[in-house]
Each structure stands twice: as C-alpha cells, then as structure tokens.
PDB file of C-alpha atoms in Angstrom:
ATOM      1  CA  UNK A 849     -63.808  -4.408 -11.502  1.00 38.00           C
ATOM      2  CA  UNK A 850     -61.541  -4.020 -15.369  1.00 45.00           C
ATOM      3  CA  UNK A 851     -60.399  -0.981 -13.164  1.00 43.00           C
ATOM      4  CA  UNK A 852     -58.144  -3.334 -10.955  1.00 38.00           C
ATOM      5  CA  UNK A 853     -57.417  -5.731 -13.568  1.00 45.00           C
ATOM      6  CA  UNK A 854     -56.148  -3.230 -15.452  1.00 49.00           C
ATOM      7  CA  UNK A 855     -53.947  -1.515 -12.287  1.00 44.00           C
ATOM      8  CA  UNK A 856     -52.582  -5.307 -11.854  1.00 43.00           C
ATOM      9  CA  UNK A 857     -51.335  -5.339 -15.522  1.00 51.00           C
ATOM     10  CA  UNK A 858     -49.743  -2.216 -15.374  1.00 53.00           C
ATOM     11  CA  UNK A 859     -47.975  -2.608 -12.010  1.00 47.00           C
ATOM     12  CA  UNK A 860     -46.655  -5.861 -13.250  1.00 49.00           C
ATOM     13  CA  UNK A 861     -45.734  -4.784 -16.494  1.00 57.00           C
ATOM     14  CA  UNK A 862     -44.138  -2.019 -14.577  1.00 53.00           C
ATOM     15  CA  UNK A 863     -42.053  -4.373 -12.302  1.00 49.00           C
ATOM     16  CA  UNK A 864     -40.929  -6.067 -15.516  1.00 51.00           C
ATOM     17  CA  UNK A 865     -39.568  -3.049 -17.061  1.00 52.00           C
ATOM     18  CA  UNK A 866     -38.075  -1.878 -14.127  1.00 47.00           C
ATOM     19  CA  UNK A 867     -35.508  -5.249 -13.741  1.00 46.00           C
ATOM     20  CA  UNK A 868     -35.292  -5.540 -17.574  1.00 48.00           C
ATOM     21  CA  UNK A 869     -33.692  -1.535 -17.155  1.00 44.00           C
ATOM     22  CA  UNK A 870     -31.589  -2.323 -15.276  1.00 43.00           C
ATOM     23  CA  UNK A 871     -31.148  -6.055 -16.188  1.00 43.00           C
ATOM     24  CA  UNK A 872     -30.603  -6.790 -12.676  1.00 44.00           C
ATOM     25  CA  UNK A 873     -31.977  -5.832  -9.034  1.00 45.00           C
ATOM     26  CA  UNK A 874     -29.929  -4.549  -6.586  1.00 42.00           C
ATOM     27  CA  UNK A 875     -27.296  -6.367  -4.272  1.00 44.00           C
ATOM     28  CA  UNK A 876     -29.281  -8.711  -2.152  1.00 42.00           C
ATOM     29  CA  UNK A 877     -29.076  -8.773   1.358  1.00 43.00           C
ATOM     30  CA  UNK A 878     -27.015 -11.865   1.710  1.00 41.00           C
ATOM     31  CA  UNK A 879     -24.287 -10.034  -0.092  1.00 43.00           C
ATOM     32  CA  UNK A 880     -23.269  -7.447   2.869  1.00 43.00           C
ATOM     33  CA  UNK A 881     -19.573  -6.924   3.882  1.00 45.00           C
ATOM     34  CA  UNK A 882     -18.421  -7.822   7.377  1.00 34.00           C
ATOM     35  CA  UNK A 883     -17.584  -4.361   8.542  1.00 37.00           C
ATOM     36  CA  UNK A 884     -19.934  -0.982   8.549  1.00 45.00           C
ATOM     37  CA  UNK A 885     -20.180   1.331   5.328  1.00 44.00           C
ATOM     38  CA  UNK A 886     -20.885   4.362   6.208  1.00 45.00           C
ATOM     39  CA  UNK A 887     -19.364   5.501   3.441  1.00 80.00           C
ATOM     40  CA  UNK A 888     -19.207   9.785   2.962  1.00 88.00           C
ATOM     41  CA  UNK A 889     -22.590  10.192   1.704  1.00 92.00           C
ATOM     42  CA  UNK A 890     -24.567   8.390   4.491  1.00 93.00           C
ATOM     43  CA  UNK A 891     -22.005  10.266   6.679  1.00 92.00           C
ATOM     44  CA  UNK A 892     -22.743  13.483   4.999  1.00 92.00           C
ATOM     45  CA  UNK A 893     -26.571  12.980   6.488  1.00 95.00           C
ATOM     46  CA  UNK A 894     -27.630  15.083   9.028  1.00 94.00           C
ATOM     47  CA  UNK A 895     -28.302  12.724  12.197  1.00 95.00           C
ATOM     48  CA  UNK A 896     -30.908  12.633  14.378  1.00 94.00           C
ATOM     49  CA  UNK A 897     -31.301  10.603  17.999  1.00 93.00           C
ATOM     50  CA  UNK A 898     -34.254   9.216  20.325  1.00 92.00           C
ATOM     51  CA  UNK A 899     -35.235  10.690  23.410  1.00 90.00           C
ATOM     52  CA  UNK A 900     -36.653   7.990  25.690  1.00 90.00           C
ATOM     53  CA  UNK A 901     -40.186   9.886  25.941  1.00 92.00           C
ATOM     54  CA  UNK A 902     -40.460   9.802  22.371  1.00 93.00           C
ATOM     55  CA  UNK A 903     -39.826   6.017  21.883  1.00 91.00           C
ATOM     56  CA  UNK A 904     -42.192   5.613  25.012  1.00 91.00           C
ATOM     57  CA  UNK A 905     -45.057   7.448  23.671  1.00 92.00           C
ATOM     58  CA  UNK A 906     -44.638   5.660  19.982  1.00 93.00           C
ATOM     59  CA  UNK A 907     -43.712   2.706  21.282  1.00 92.00           C
ATOM     60  CA  UNK A 908     -40.518   1.950  19.437  1.00 94.00           C
ATOM     61  CA  UNK A 909     -39.197  -0.410  21.475  1.00 93.00           C
ATOM     62  CA  UNK A 910     -36.751  -1.941  19.164  1.00 94.00           C
ATOM     63  CA  UNK A 911     -33.804   0.639  19.677  1.00 89.00           C
ATOM     64  CA  UNK A 912     -31.944  -1.635  22.278  1.00 86.00           C
ATOM     65  CA  UNK A 913     -32.195  -5.538  22.517  1.00 81.00           C
ATOM     66  CA  UNK A 914     -34.058  -7.162  25.500  1.00 86.00           C
ATOM     67  CA  UNK A 915     -37.190  -8.463  26.329  1.00 88.00           C
ATOM     68  CA  UNK A 916     -38.890  -5.625  25.197  1.00 87.00           C
ATOM     69  CA  UNK A 917     -37.287  -6.124  21.765  1.00 91.00           C
ATOM     70  CA  UNK A 918     -37.904  -9.648  21.631  1.00 90.00           C
ATOM     71  CA  UNK A 919     -40.764  -9.565  19.109  1.00 90.00           C
ATOM     72  CA  UNK A 920     -39.305  -7.506  16.747  1.00 93.00           C
ATOM     73  CA  UNK A 921     -35.855  -9.288  16.824  1.00 93.00           C
ATOM     74  CA  UNK A 922     -37.857 -12.206  16.166  1.00 93.00           C
ATOM     75  CA  UNK A 923     -39.954 -10.847  12.857  1.00 94.00           C
ATOM     76  CA  UNK A 924     -36.048  -9.622  12.026  1.00 95.00           C
ATOM     77  CA  UNK A 925     -35.034 -12.833  11.717  1.00 95.00           C
ATOM     78  CA  UNK A 926     -37.362 -14.387   9.846  1.00 94.00           C
ATOM     79  CA  UNK A 927     -37.888 -11.627   7.226  1.00 95.00           C
ATOM     80  CA  UNK A 928     -33.916 -12.173   6.723  1.00 95.00           C
ATOM     81  CA  UNK A 929     -33.828 -15.453   6.543  1.00 95.00           C
ATOM     82  CA  UNK A 930     -36.584 -15.895   4.202  1.00 94.00           C
ATOM     83  CA  UNK A 931     -35.560 -12.227   2.003  1.00 95.00           C
ATOM     84  CA  UNK A 932     -31.447 -13.320   1.888  1.00 94.00           C
ATOM     85  CA  UNK A 933     -33.327 -16.965   0.592  1.00 94.00           C
ATOM     86  CA  UNK A 934     -34.638 -15.241  -2.528  1.00 95.00           C
ATOM     87  CA  UNK A 935     -32.315 -12.918  -2.824  1.00 95.00           C
ATOM     88  CA  UNK A 936     -35.135 -10.022  -2.077  1.00 97.00           C
ATOM     89  CA  UNK A 937     -34.242  -6.058  -1.053  1.00 97.00           C
ATOM     90  CA  UNK A 938     -37.379  -4.527  -1.452  1.00 97.00           C
ATOM     91  CA  UNK A 939     -39.737  -4.954   1.387  1.00 98.00           C
ATOM     92  CA  UNK A 940     -43.151  -3.443   1.453  1.00 97.00           C
ATOM     93  CA  UNK A 941     -45.586  -3.029   5.299  1.00 97.00           C
ATOM     94  CA  UNK A 942     -49.194  -2.084   4.435  1.00 95.00           C
ATOM     95  CA  UNK A 943     -52.181  -3.226   6.330  1.00 93.00           C
ATOM     96  CA  UNK A 944     -56.031  -3.551   5.341  1.00 92.00           C
ATOM     97  CA  UNK A 945     -57.369  -0.153   6.610  1.00 88.00           C
ATOM     98  CA  UNK A 946     -55.849   2.185   9.205  1.00 88.00           C
ATOM     99  CA  UNK A 947     -55.025   2.008  12.956  1.00 84.00           C
ATOM    100  CA  UNK A 948     -53.376  -1.308  12.366  1.00 89.00           C
ATOM    101  CA  UNK A 949     -50.215  -0.075  13.759  1.00 88.00           C
ATOM    102  CA  UNK A 950     -48.157  -0.613  10.292  1.00 94.00           C
ATOM    103  CA  UNK A 951     -46.104   2.105  11.018  1.00 94.00           C
ATOM    104  CA  UNK A 952     -45.204   1.283  13.926  1.00 94.00           C
ATOM    105  CA  UNK A 953     -43.986  -2.208  12.897  1.00 95.00           C
ATOM    106  CA  UNK A 954     -41.913  -0.521  10.058  1.00 96.00           C
ATOM    107  CA  UNK A 955     -40.383   1.700  12.942  1.00 97.00           C
ATOM    108  CA  UNK A 956     -39.533  -1.559  14.606  1.00 96.00           C
ATOM    109  CA  UNK A 957     -38.037  -3.811  12.075  1.00 97.00           C
ATOM    110  CA  UNK A 958     -35.957  -1.226  11.272  1.00 97.00           C
ATOM    111  CA  UNK A 959     -34.861  -0.461  14.699  1.00 97.00           C
ATOM    112  CA  UNK A 960     -33.804  -4.136  14.859  1.00 97.00           C
ATOM    113  CA  UNK A 961     -32.315  -4.467  11.536  1.00 97.00           C
ATOM    114  CA  UNK A 962     -29.975  -1.482  12.104  1.00 96.00           C
ATOM    115  CA  UNK A 963     -28.543  -3.024  15.413  1.00 95.00           C
ATOM    116  CA  UNK A 964     -26.649  -5.326  12.858  1.00 95.00           C
ATOM    117  CA  UNK A 965     -24.119  -3.352  11.859  1.00 93.00           C
ATOM    118  CA  UNK A 966     -23.157  -5.160   8.641  1.00 93.00           C
ATOM    119  CA  UNK A 967     -26.562  -4.153   7.089  1.00 95.00           C
ATOM    120  CA  UNK A 968     -27.093  -0.530   5.851  1.00 96.00           C
ATOM    121  CA  UNK A 969     -31.040  -0.235   6.247  1.00 97.00           C
ATOM    122  CA  UNK A 970     -33.630   2.537   4.325  1.00 98.00           C
ATOM    123  CA  UNK A 971     -37.058   2.919   5.864  1.00 98.00           C
ATOM    124  CA  UNK A 972     -39.128   5.420   3.341  1.00 98.00           C
ATOM    125  CA  UNK A 973     -42.318   6.699   3.638  1.00 97.00           C
ATOM    126  CA  UNK A 974     -44.804   5.946   0.770  1.00 96.00           C
ATOM    127  CA  UNK A 975     -47.927   6.189   2.715  1.00 95.00           C
ATOM    128  CA  UNK A 976     -47.853   9.853   0.634  1.00 95.00           C
ATOM    129  CA  UNK A 977     -52.071  10.371   1.738  1.00 93.00           C
ATOM    130  CA  UNK A 978     -51.366   9.714   5.645  1.00 94.00           C
ATOM    131  CA  UNK A 979     -47.211  10.241   6.085  1.00 95.00           C
ATOM    132  CA  UNK A 980     -46.741   9.289   9.535  1.00 94.00           C
ATOM    133  CA  UNK A 981     -42.727   8.967  10.158  1.00 96.00           C
ATOM    134  CA  UNK A 982     -41.503  12.497  10.560  1.00 96.00           C
ATOM    135  CA  UNK A 983     -44.011  13.020  13.661  1.00 94.00           C
ATOM    136  CA  UNK A 984     -43.065   9.513  15.375  1.00 95.00           C
ATOM    137  CA  UNK A 985     -39.620  10.048  14.900  1.00 96.00           C
ATOM    138  CA  UNK A 986     -40.040  13.665  16.265  1.00 94.00           C
ATOM    139  CA  UNK A 987     -38.190  15.015  12.586  1.00 94.00           C
ATOM    140  CA  UNK A 988     -38.916  17.817   9.998  1.00 93.00           C
ATOM    141  CA  UNK A 989     -37.158  17.217   6.849  1.00 96.00           C
ATOM    142  CA  UNK A 990     -36.479  20.491   4.113  1.00 96.00           C
ATOM    143  CA  UNK A 991     -38.088  18.695   1.034  1.00 97.00           C
ATOM    144  CA  UNK A 992     -41.154  15.286   1.259  1.00 97.00           C
ATOM    145  CA  UNK A 993     -39.707  12.606  -0.276  1.00 97.00           C
ATOM    146  CA  UNK A 994     -42.992  12.874  -2.768  1.00 97.00           C
ATOM    147  CA  UNK A 995     -40.975  16.332  -3.488  1.00 97.00           C
ATOM    148  CA  UNK A 996     -37.843  13.466  -4.495  1.00 98.00           C
ATOM    149  CA  UNK A 997     -39.792  11.306  -6.713  1.00 97.00           C
ATOM    150  CA  UNK A 998     -41.289  14.256  -8.758  1.00 96.00           C
ATOM    151  CA  UNK A 999     -37.614  14.517  -9.116  1.00 97.00           C
ATOM    152  CA  UNK A1000     -38.151  18.067  -7.554  1.00 97.00           C
ATOM    153  CA  UNK A1001     -35.952  17.876  -5.173  1.00 97.00           C
ATOM    154  CA  UNK A1002     -32.764  15.762  -4.025  1.00 97.00           C
ATOM    155  CA  UNK A1003     -32.600  12.818  -2.288  1.00 97.00           C
ATOM    156  CA  UNK A1004     -30.432  13.915   1.038  1.00 96.00           C
ATOM    157  CA  UNK A1005     -33.339  17.028   1.674  1.00 97.00           C
ATOM    158  CA  UNK A1006     -35.571  14.159   2.836  1.00 97.00           C
ATOM    159  CA  UNK A1007     -33.320  12.164   4.482  1.00 97.00           C
ATOM    160  CA  UNK A1008     -31.935  11.571   7.952  1.00 97.00           C
ATOM    161  CA  UNK A1009     -29.347   9.161   9.591  1.00 97.00           C
ATOM    162  CA  UNK A1010     -29.740   7.000  12.981  1.00 96.00           C
ATOM    163  CA  UNK A1011     -26.990   5.996  13.645  1.00 93.00           C
ATOM    164  CA  UNK A1012     -24.342   4.557  10.707  1.00 92.00           C
ATOM    165  CA  UNK A1013     -26.466   2.862   9.244  1.00 95.00           C
ATOM    166  CA  UNK A1014     -30.089   3.378   9.238  1.00 97.00           C
ATOM    167  CA  UNK A1015     -31.178   5.690   6.832  1.00 97.00           C
ATOM    168  CA  UNK A1016     -35.236   7.597   7.301  1.00 98.00           C
ATOM    169  CA  UNK A1017     -36.333   9.412   4.420  1.00 98.00           C
ATOM    170  CA  UNK A1018     -40.266  10.907   5.199  1.00 98.00           C
ATOM    171  CA  UNK A1019     -42.399  13.749   4.681  1.00 97.00           C
ATOM    172  CA  UNK A1020     -43.546  17.225   5.753  1.00 96.00           C
ATOM    173  CA  UNK A1021     -47.141  16.547   4.187  1.00 95.00           C
ATOM    174  CA  UNK A1022     -49.089  14.374   1.976  1.00 95.00           C
ATOM    175  CA  UNK A1023     -48.176  14.375  -1.775  1.00 94.00           C
ATOM    176  CA  UNK A1024     -51.129  16.028  -4.779  1.00 89.00           C
ATOM    177  CA  UNK A1025     -51.412  13.079  -6.910  1.00 91.00           C
ATOM    178  CA  UNK A1026     -50.347   9.856  -4.749  1.00 93.00           C
ATOM    179  CA  UNK A1027     -51.353   7.237  -6.691  1.00 92.00           C
ATOM    180  CA  UNK A1028     -50.823   8.860  -9.575  1.00 93.00           C
ATOM    181  CA  UNK A1029     -46.923   9.535  -8.474  1.00 94.00           C
ATOM    182  CA  UNK A1030     -46.432   5.720  -7.421  1.00 93.00           C
ATOM    183  CA  UNK A1031     -47.481   5.026 -11.105  1.00 90.00           C
ATOM    184  CA  UNK A1032     -45.344   6.769 -12.550  1.00 93.00           C
ATOM    185  CA  UNK A1033     -42.341   5.040 -13.931  1.00 93.00           C
ATOM    186  CA  UNK A1034     -40.307   8.396 -12.831  1.00 95.00           C
ATOM    187  CA  UNK A1035     -41.201   6.826  -9.333  1.00 95.00           C
ATOM    188  CA  UNK A1036     -39.270   3.658 -10.562  1.00 95.00           C
ATOM    189  CA  UNK A1037     -36.728   4.919 -12.404  1.00 97.00           C
ATOM    190  CA  UNK A1038     -35.737   7.046  -9.462  1.00 97.00           C
ATOM    191  CA  UNK A1039     -35.487   4.718  -6.130  1.00 96.00           C
ATOM    192  CA  UNK A1040     -33.401   2.746  -8.718  1.00 96.00           C
ATOM    193  CA  UNK A1041     -31.494   5.344  -8.678  1.00 96.00           C
ATOM    194  CA  UNK A1042     -31.280   6.002  -5.073  1.00 96.00           C
ATOM    195  CA  UNK A1043     -30.388   2.023  -4.549  1.00 96.00           C
ATOM    196  CA  UNK A1044     -27.451   2.532  -6.850  1.00 94.00           C
ATOM    197  CA  UNK A1045     -26.501   5.394  -4.994  1.00 94.00           C
ATOM    198  CA  UNK A1046     -27.043   4.603  -1.362  1.00 95.00           C
ATOM    199  CA  UNK A1047     -26.823   1.113  -1.987  1.00 94.00           C
ATOM    200  CA  UNK A1048     -29.083  -0.280   0.705  1.00 96.00           C
ATOM    201  CA  UNK A1049     -29.212  -3.984   1.802  1.00 96.00           C
ATOM    202  CA  UNK A1050     -32.884  -3.261   2.575  1.00 97.00           C
ATOM    203  CA  UNK A1051     -35.731  -0.961   1.876  1.00 98.00           C
ATOM    204  CA  UNK A1052     -38.665  -1.254   3.730  1.00 98.00           C
ATOM    205  CA  UNK A1053     -41.520   1.059   2.674  1.00 98.00           C
ATOM    206  CA  UNK A1054     -44.026   2.029   4.540  1.00 97.00           C
ATOM    207  CA  UNK A1055     -47.224   1.736   2.419  1.00 95.00           C
ATOM    208  CA  UNK A1056     -50.845   3.339   2.936  1.00 93.00           C
ATOM    209  CA  UNK A1057     -53.316   0.375   3.541  1.00 93.00           C
ATOM    210  CA  UNK A1058     -55.061  -1.862   1.129  1.00 91.00           C
ATOM    211  CA  UNK A1059     -58.416  -1.139   1.475  1.00 89.00           C
ATOM    212  CA  UNK A1060     -58.261   2.575   1.623  1.00 83.00           C
ATOM    213  CA  UNK A1061     -57.291   3.674  -1.816  1.00 83.00           C
ATOM    214  CA  UNK A1062     -55.315   2.312  -4.977  1.00 85.00           C
ATOM    215  CA  UNK A1063     -52.292   3.549  -3.990  1.00 84.00           C
ATOM    216  CA  UNK A1064     -50.809  -0.138  -3.735  1.00 83.00           C
ATOM    217  CA  UNK A1065     -52.045  -1.018  -6.512  1.00 84.00           C
ATOM    218  CA  UNK A1066     -50.145   1.354  -8.510  1.00 78.00           C
ATOM    219  CA  UNK A1067     -46.962   0.406  -6.464  1.00 91.00           C
ATOM    220  CA  UNK A1068     -47.014  -2.819  -5.129  1.00 93.00           C
ATOM    221  CA  UNK A1069     -45.791  -4.764  -8.256  1.00 92.00           C
ATOM    222  CA  UNK A1070     -41.874  -3.232  -7.569  1.00 94.00           C
ATOM    223  CA  UNK A1071     -40.996  -4.503  -4.509  1.00 96.00           C
ATOM    224  CA  UNK A1072     -39.888  -8.495  -3.599  1.00 97.00           C
ATOM    225  CA  UNK A1073     -42.493  -9.139  -0.865  1.00 97.00           C
ATOM    226  CA  UNK A1074     -44.848  -7.808   1.344  1.00 96.00           C
ATOM    227  CA  UNK A1075     -45.890  -7.909   5.039  1.00 96.00           C
ATOM    228  CA  UNK A1076     -49.554  -7.897   5.987  1.00 95.00           C
ATOM    229  CA  UNK A1077     -50.587  -6.269   9.471  1.00 95.00           C
ATOM    230  CA  UNK A1078     -53.305  -6.963  11.014  1.00 93.00           C
ATOM    231  CA  UNK A1079     -55.260  -5.817  14.309  1.00 89.00           C
ATOM    232  CA  UNK A1080     -56.453  -8.138  16.799  1.00 83.00           C
ATOM    233  CA  UNK A1081     -60.197  -7.305  17.925  1.00 78.00           C
ATOM    234  CA  UNK A1082     -60.322  -5.135  15.118  1.00 85.00           C
ATOM    235  CA  UNK A1083     -59.441  -6.410  11.275  1.00 88.00           C
ATOM    236  CA  UNK A1084     -62.691  -8.388  10.116  1.00 90.00           C
ATOM    237  CA  UNK A1085     -61.773 -11.758   8.952  1.00 92.00           C
ATOM    238  CA  UNK A1086     -62.748 -10.965   5.544  1.00 93.00           C
ATOM    239  CA  UNK A1087     -61.056  -7.911   4.952  1.00 92.00           C
ATOM    240  CA  UNK A1088     -58.009 -10.501   5.911  1.00 91.00           C
ATOM    241  CA  UNK A1089     -58.591 -12.715   3.422  1.00 92.00           C
ATOM    242  CA  UNK A1090     -58.925  -9.930   0.734  1.00 93.00           C
ATOM    243  CA  UNK A1091     -56.619  -7.477   1.547  1.00 93.00           C
ATOM    244  CA  UNK A1092     -54.291 -10.868   1.211  1.00 93.00           C
ATOM    245  CA  UNK A1093     -55.463 -12.531  -1.781  1.00 93.00           C
ATOM    246  CA  UNK A1094     -55.088  -8.873  -3.450  1.00 92.00           C
ATOM    247  CA  UNK A1095     -51.525  -8.610  -2.393  1.00 93.00           C
ATOM    248  CA  UNK A1096     -50.415 -12.376  -2.969  1.00 94.00           C
ATOM    249  CA  UNK A1097     -51.655 -10.857  -7.242  1.00 93.00           C
ATOM    250  CA  UNK A1098     -49.365  -8.121  -6.793  1.00 93.00           C
ATOM    251  CA  UNK A1099     -46.478  -9.734  -4.513  1.00 95.00           C
ATOM    252  CA  UNK A1100     -45.091 -12.231  -2.717  1.00 96.00           C
ATOM    253  CA  UNK A1101     -47.160 -12.197   0.751  1.00 95.00           C
ATOM    254  CA  UNK A1102     -43.698 -12.557   3.505  1.00 93.00           C
ATOM    255  CA  UNK A1103     -46.854 -13.030   5.835  1.00 91.00           C
ATOM    256  CA  UNK A1104     -49.898 -11.475   8.082  1.00 91.00           C
ATOM    257  CA  UNK A1105     -48.762 -10.187  11.695  1.00 86.00           C
ATOM    258  CA  UNK A1106     -51.371  -9.703  14.129  1.00 84.00           C
ATOM    259  CA  UNK A1107     -51.148  -6.226  16.115  1.00 82.00           C
ATOM    260  CA  UNK A1108     -52.109  -4.927  19.241  1.00 66.00           C
ATOM    261  CA  UNK A1109     -52.590  -8.583  20.174  1.00 59.00           C
ATOM    262  CA  UNK A1110     -52.597  -8.181  24.301  1.00 56.00           C
ATOM    263  CA  UNK A1111     -51.051 -12.622  26.630  1.00 51.00           C
ATOM    264  CA  UNK A1112     -48.431 -13.357  28.121  1.00 44.00           C
ATOM    265  CA  UNK A1113     -46.323 -15.996  27.313  1.00 45.00           C
ATOM    266  CA  UNK A1114     -43.714 -16.635  30.523  1.00 41.00           C
ATOM    267  CA  UNK A1115     -42.655 -19.435  28.813  1.00 37.00           C
ATOM    268  CA  UNK A1116     -41.314 -18.397  26.417  1.00 38.00           C
ATOM    269  CA  UNK A1117     -39.146 -15.422  27.884  1.00 39.00           C
ATOM    270  CA  UNK A1118     -41.175 -12.753  26.560  1.00 37.00           C
ATOM    271  CA  UNK A1119     -44.104 -11.072  27.927  1.00 37.00           C
ATOM    272  CA  UNK A1120     -45.765  -8.944  24.651  1.00 33.00           C
ATOM    273  CA  UNK A1121     -48.469  -5.922  26.206  1.00 37.00           C
ATOM    274  CA  UNK A1122     -49.936  -3.522  23.160  1.00 35.00           C
ATOM    275  CA  UNK A1123     -47.735  -3.215  20.625  1.00 31.00           C
TER     276      UNK A1123
END
C-alpha cells in the first residue's frame, strides 16, 4: 500500500512539474488549422500502407468510413468532443488485463481520427513490456521508441507515417527496464520535445494493462485522460472496479469501453461483430 501511495504521489508531482516547466500544455486539439499541415518533418518520415488482408487479420476496420468503421467513428466523435471541451491533447488507452483488445482500439481510433484531415494524430506504443503495434502494422523500425525515451535514438528512427496526418511510434521489442524508464523525468522531457517539434493535435498512448505491472502508475499522471477497455465475458466486475478507481486516481477517466462484444442492432444502422 505504501508503494502504491508513493507511486501515485510521484506521478502527480511529475505531471505538475512538467506543466510548470512548459508553462502551458501543448496546443489543444480544438485549435487546428482548416488545411492539412503536413510540414517538412512529417513529410520526411517513411510512409507505410496497409493491405486489405493485414487490416482484416488484425481487425483494423476504421481505415475507410462505412458500417465497419461506425463504432470507432462514434468513439472518435465522443472522444473529440470531450477532449476539445477540456483542451486535452494526451489520451492513454489501457485495460485491466491482457487480451482486452486495447491495441486494436488504439489503432482503429487513430485511423478514424486521421480521416479528419485537419487533425494531426500521433499513436505511440507505450506498452513497453509487450509492444504490439509493429506486429499489427507489419513494420520494423530502425530504433525502438523506448530508445528514443533513453535519448539513444532520434524520434524519426522509431516513427512511420500513414498518409499526411498520422504518425505511429513503435518498438521492435520490449524495453529493458520499462517501469524505471516511464518514471524518469527524462521521459517527460522527451515527450514534450516531440510534441513541440511535431505539433500533434492528439497523442494516443497504447499503454500496458493496469493490473499487470506498475508501469501505468509511473506514467499515467502525465496524460490528460484515459480510456479503460474491458473484454465482454472475460473481464470480471471486481477487476473493472479496481482498475477504474486506480485509473481515476492517476488521471481523468474518459470512459470505460466494452470490447469483444457480439450483438446486432439493425435499428441503429450497425451490425456489431467481434473486434
């Protein structure tokens, strides 16, 4: 209990210190230009594409609009509304335990947001114990993002561009000491430097499961809000309750999402499957 309280206090202090150093958080998502803003830095990054087979295999359905993208487009609308109202830019997506589909949600939300061309979106793999974005997207980067946080590699070596307004920062494998790395003030400094240079409107962090390690305790105090993803018929109510309370003690809870849910709602115009 003492360890938990100490970690929570440290996370709050780090978040406050980061805000004090910058004087002001990153430009809020509500302040965006009317035209695409793919500047030289963004355009210089290697671009990747997703073929239909890989998208289907990894349940990436938000690349284009339509019925299959509907659930994620609704999540996009609700997320944008709440974040704009609060001038929030950093969103973490986590789950109580592994297997809830948080990475699938993170990717689809990022692709859905990126279809709004006036937004610049950054998706960052911060599940440093079991990174998955590079596998799902079929990418191999020159350096892992955790090496960027260690200042042993530039951000450009960990990132790939999809279209003109989505950057994905990935890892090739797990970090050596993830909890210590995420607790470091250096990590907060590096993230601020990245936001200052690349100027994303929204940053989505794909985090590790809450109940699997103390990695989230070390970092979540530095985001504006978080989504908790649960799995239907798998995540228990006690684990949801514990996770929601823990998440609320670290940051603002944007909502709790139910994933891997099978039901049909023809009256709403969508036929939900398994995601």
